[in-house]
């Protein structure tokens, strides 16, 4: 599938760098510094315009404050998470909630449900971070991507298909903290994407799910395994 000017880079775990056709740089779940899967040359972020955050766990937002302040990037997230990021120094925030859509740097961002938790580790405390979510990103060229964040499968994924029909889905498959390939295969039935990009696997030994298992369980979709640091203009 041609991404029509979008450049998509997986940085390991749930972190994606997406350059829009207009040249804006999006980071979904900015975790680079401590991310064992992130290539060394990607750890020093050179340009960031928008940080799209699915929830407050460290393996998703650990670098949001640093990148957000250094590059004056706009943090998109659920209300409570954005407020926390602002308190920590991120000046540009674009808070929202589930079912809402806002356009940031030319991308229509819809916040959708996820089944997961969302406490934020703040020093030695865990503070309330709102709820975990996923996103449907619709780019100016019409390409739509669903980034599920951390989640179990849930039946309302059928609503995501009906309302937004994203052809590309980034789904967690690692097991333990999210879906395993078994649940992700069911998610494929509900979402009916053309292409699934597996994520949130292999980062730590306990994240045991593998793309090959998902492909076996969901032969109707194309499971596209990206390599960390690899940039794709088509999938
Ligand atoms: Ni999480
Ligand atoms: Mn996670």
PDB file of C-alpha atoms and ligand atoms in Angstrom, residues 13-14 55 57 59-60 116 150 177-178 200, ligand 2:
ATOM      1  CA  UNK A  13       7.759  -1.012  21.236  1.00  0.00           C
ATOM      2  CA  UNK A  14       4.773   1.327  20.648  1.00  0.00           C
ATOM      3  CA  UNK A  55      -1.526   6.688  28.035  1.00  0.00           C
ATOM      4  CA  UNK A  57       2.855   4.512  31.366  1.00  0.00           C
ATOM      5  CA  UNK A  59       7.130   2.914  28.152  1.00  0.00           C
ATOM      6  CA  UNK A  60       4.865   5.318  26.220  1.00  0.00           C
ATOM      7  CA  UNK A 116      -5.898  -0.764  29.752  1.00  0.00           C
ATOM      8  CA  UNK A 150      -1.883  -0.717  24.948  1.00  0.00           C
ATOM      9  CA  UNK A 177       0.532  -6.252  29.545  1.00  0.00           C
ATOM     10  CA  UNK A 178      -1.535  -6.204  26.328  1.00  0.00           C
ATOM     11  CA  UNK A 200       4.723  -3.915  21.867  1.00  0.00           C
TER      12      UNK A 200
HETATM   13 MN1  LIG B   2       3.031  -0.437  27.373  1.00  0.00          MN
END
